[in-house]
Amino acid sequence: MNEALPDVPEVRVVGLPQLTSGFDLVERLDLPMHLKVHGPLEPLGGEQLAQLAERINLRGRGGAGFPFHKKLRSVAESAIRRGVRPVVVVNGSEDEPACRKDTVLINRAPHLILDGALLCAEAMGARTLVIGVTRESTQRSMETALAERGLGNGRRSALRARVQRNPVRMVTGAAASLIRSIDGGPAIPPGRKVSASRSGVGGAPTLLSNAETFAQLAIAARIGPERYGNTGLYDEPGTVMLTVSGAVARPMVIEVPTGVPLRYVLQLAGAPPVPQGVLTGGYHGRWIDAAAVDEAIVSRVSLQRVGGSLGAGAILPLGQGTCPLGESLRVAQWLAQESAGQCGPCRLGLPAAARGMEDVLNGGGPAALEALRQIARNVKRRGACSHPDGSAMFLESTVEAFTDDLAAHVLGSGCGRPVEGVLPLFEGGASPTGVPGGGEENGPSRQKIHVDWTLCRGHGLCADIFPEVFELGADGFPTVAQADVPRFAEAKAVRAVRRCPALALRIEEVTRGQAPSSRTPLPALSPGRGRRALGR
């Protein structure tokens, strides 16, 4: 069985180091060593910074790959238009079992990340900087780095800077989840997709990007776009941080220039010469086969061209001795457990997809395979965040990549190979628990909110006031009949009840000895849906 990756695995570099400069000298670059290795950094104006990001084609390194210069300009324009100061947020919430690049940077080079974040804060006139983390090691390293710079969260500080630690959960890394937690709520998506550039922390325009993105910006600001562009590809210059694990002799984080053959990266980590497949981009990524590995280079465009994904920079090869569908089933089950539990496509769809994969493995035949494909199609583009979409993409890619094994399981008695647990998960298969942010506010509900269908007239105010629980269906009525009230939102529930024009809502206390429902909210038919709704 493959053990869980440590917070800071082995670090390697191909070519000249940029982000990992100084790693051969010390375990962690404190501020004096950071300045000795990288040198001082001069401030830049807002448009200068945007032009720099545009010239080096800097894209977010957290998975989505959104152009950083567009995000920077959007936040600045929104702040000027509204006459408010923006907020800068560093997302270091790396909660996927196969990803460690940001954790390595925060633990070993925290000041490089702060350099980039502070450049942006000064250029835009921000007075608030928040660094989101989920691990004890990253919290400790970043808090130490802030102290080394004399930065704090005091009211009289010119720049209020602090670390926000959240639970280790897949959905915690979503931008909306991090913003919600900074505002005092739970670290789960709010259910409504609002651009952070327009309304983020405290309703202010918020520049939120991945930890590596800010570190790359700091490197480019020091050496300039021309010298930065001398490394890597012309259209994707610079280096990339990758986490390589799976069927490898030495799991590692590696900094490589773009354009390096993917085959070479796998050889450095001791991967099999001819892997069954390589998962690119992590557990929200895509599989590519051995032929594609020989063709691919480390590049967002190249990996997309061969059917893969750079994503969050995780690369996971599989050897010939393990069942790829069984390995993928373990990941699918973990992805289902990582649901925030607040929208149907995620809370119901992902467990159903994992069960569908299990049915296929257990000889369910073509019907089981078609059911799995249908479930994966149904969960996409319908969730409160990107978790259902990424999980569905992983499942669909698995079915497409391993056709021979799929045929053996669907039409025969299976492929005959064991499941060795090569793809890393957290210990016990679940995310760590007992960390800050998972306390009483996320605990069992003390109240339930109910809809009285005999009174409800579909005014829709409940969805406006209490979107954490209520959303409206195509017929304009709420899509739930009853739901547990999250502790953090009890005041919202009371407000929704009081403002309902038809008096169709009521709250009931959960009595002692009565276990609150583990499924919230509960799907139910609203008036007028009839048989068509039942058939969905």
Short mmCIF file of N, CA, C and O in Angstrom, two decimals, residues 89 174-184 196 199-202 206 208:
data_model
loop_
_atom_site.label_atom_id
_atom_site.label_comp_id
_atom_site.label_asym_id
_atom_site.label_seq_id
_atom_site.Cartn_x
_atom_site.Cartn_y
_atom_site.Cartn_z
N VAL A 89 -5.79 37.71 -0.94
CA VAL A 89 -5.86 36.41 -0.28
C VAL A 89 -4.95 35.43 -0.99
O VAL A 89 -5.04 35.26 -2.21
N ALA A 174 -11.60 25.61 -2.50
CA ALA A 174 -12.37 26.46 -3.41
C ALA A 174 -12.30 27.90 -2.94
O ALA A 174 -12.37 28.19 -1.74
N ALA A 175 -12.18 28.83 -3.88
CA ALA A 175 -12.06 30.24 -3.52
C ALA A 175 -13.21 30.71 -2.66
O ALA A 175 -13.02 31.41 -1.65
N ALA A 176 -14.43 30.32 -3.04
CA ALA A 176 -15.61 30.77 -2.28
C ALA A 176 -15.60 30.21 -0.86
O ALA A 176 -16.06 30.87 0.07
N SER A 177 -15.09 28.98 -0.69
CA SER A 177 -15.02 28.39 0.64
C SER A 177 -14.05 29.16 1.52
O SER A 177 -14.34 29.45 2.70
N LEU A 178 -12.89 29.51 0.97
CA LEU A 178 -11.90 30.24 1.74
C LEU A 178 -12.42 31.63 2.12
O LEU A 178 -12.27 32.07 3.26
N ILE A 179 -13.04 32.31 1.18
CA ILE A 179 -13.58 33.64 1.47
C ILE A 179 -14.66 33.55 2.55
O ILE A 179 -14.70 34.36 3.49
N ARG A 180 -15.50 32.56 2.45
CA ARG A 180 -16.57 32.40 3.45
C ARG A 180 -16.00 32.17 4.84
O ARG A 180 -16.51 32.71 5.83
N SER A 181 -14.95 31.39 4.92
CA SER A 181 -14.34 31.11 6.24
C SER A 181 -13.68 32.36 6.80
O SER A 181 -13.72 32.60 8.01
N ILE A 182 -13.06 33.16 5.93
CA ILE A 182 -12.43 34.41 6.39
C ILE A 182 -13.48 35.35 6.97
O ILE A 182 -13.22 36.08 7.93
N ASP A 183 -14.68 35.30 6.41
CA ASP A 183 -15.77 36.14 6.90
C ASP A 183 -16.46 35.55 8.13
O ASP A 183 -17.45 36.11 8.60
N GLY A 184 -15.96 34.44 8.65
CA GLY A 184 -16.51 33.88 9.88
C GLY A 184 -17.42 32.69 9.71
O GLY A 184 -17.90 32.13 10.70
N ALA A 196 -15.12 36.72 -6.91
CA ALA A 196 -14.39 37.34 -5.81
C ALA A 196 -13.83 38.70 -6.24
O ALA A 196 -13.67 39.59 -5.40
N SER A 199 -16.94 40.84 -5.44
CA SER A 199 -17.40 40.80 -4.04
C SER A 199 -16.80 39.58 -3.36
O SER A 199 -17.26 38.46 -3.57
N GLY A 200 -15.78 39.83 -2.57
CA GLY A 200 -15.10 38.73 -1.89
C GLY A 200 -15.15 38.90 -0.39
O GLY A 200 -16.23 38.97 0.21
N VAL A 201 -14.01 39.00 0.25
CA VAL A 201 -13.93 39.12 1.71
C VAL A 201 -14.63 40.39 2.17
O VAL A 201 -14.31 41.49 1.72
N GLY A 202 -15.61 40.24 3.04
CA GLY A 202 -16.35 41.39 3.55
C GLY A 202 -17.09 42.16 2.48
O GLY A 202 -17.44 43.32 2.67
N THR A 206 -11.72 41.22 -4.17
CA THR A 206 -10.67 40.39 -3.55
C THR A 206 -9.81 39.72 -4.62
O THR A 206 -10.33 39.04 -5.51
N LEU A 208 -7.64 36.84 -5.17
CA LEU A 208 -7.35 35.55 -4.55
C LEU A 208 -6.67 34.66 -5.57
O LEU A 208 -7.19 34.47 -6.68
#
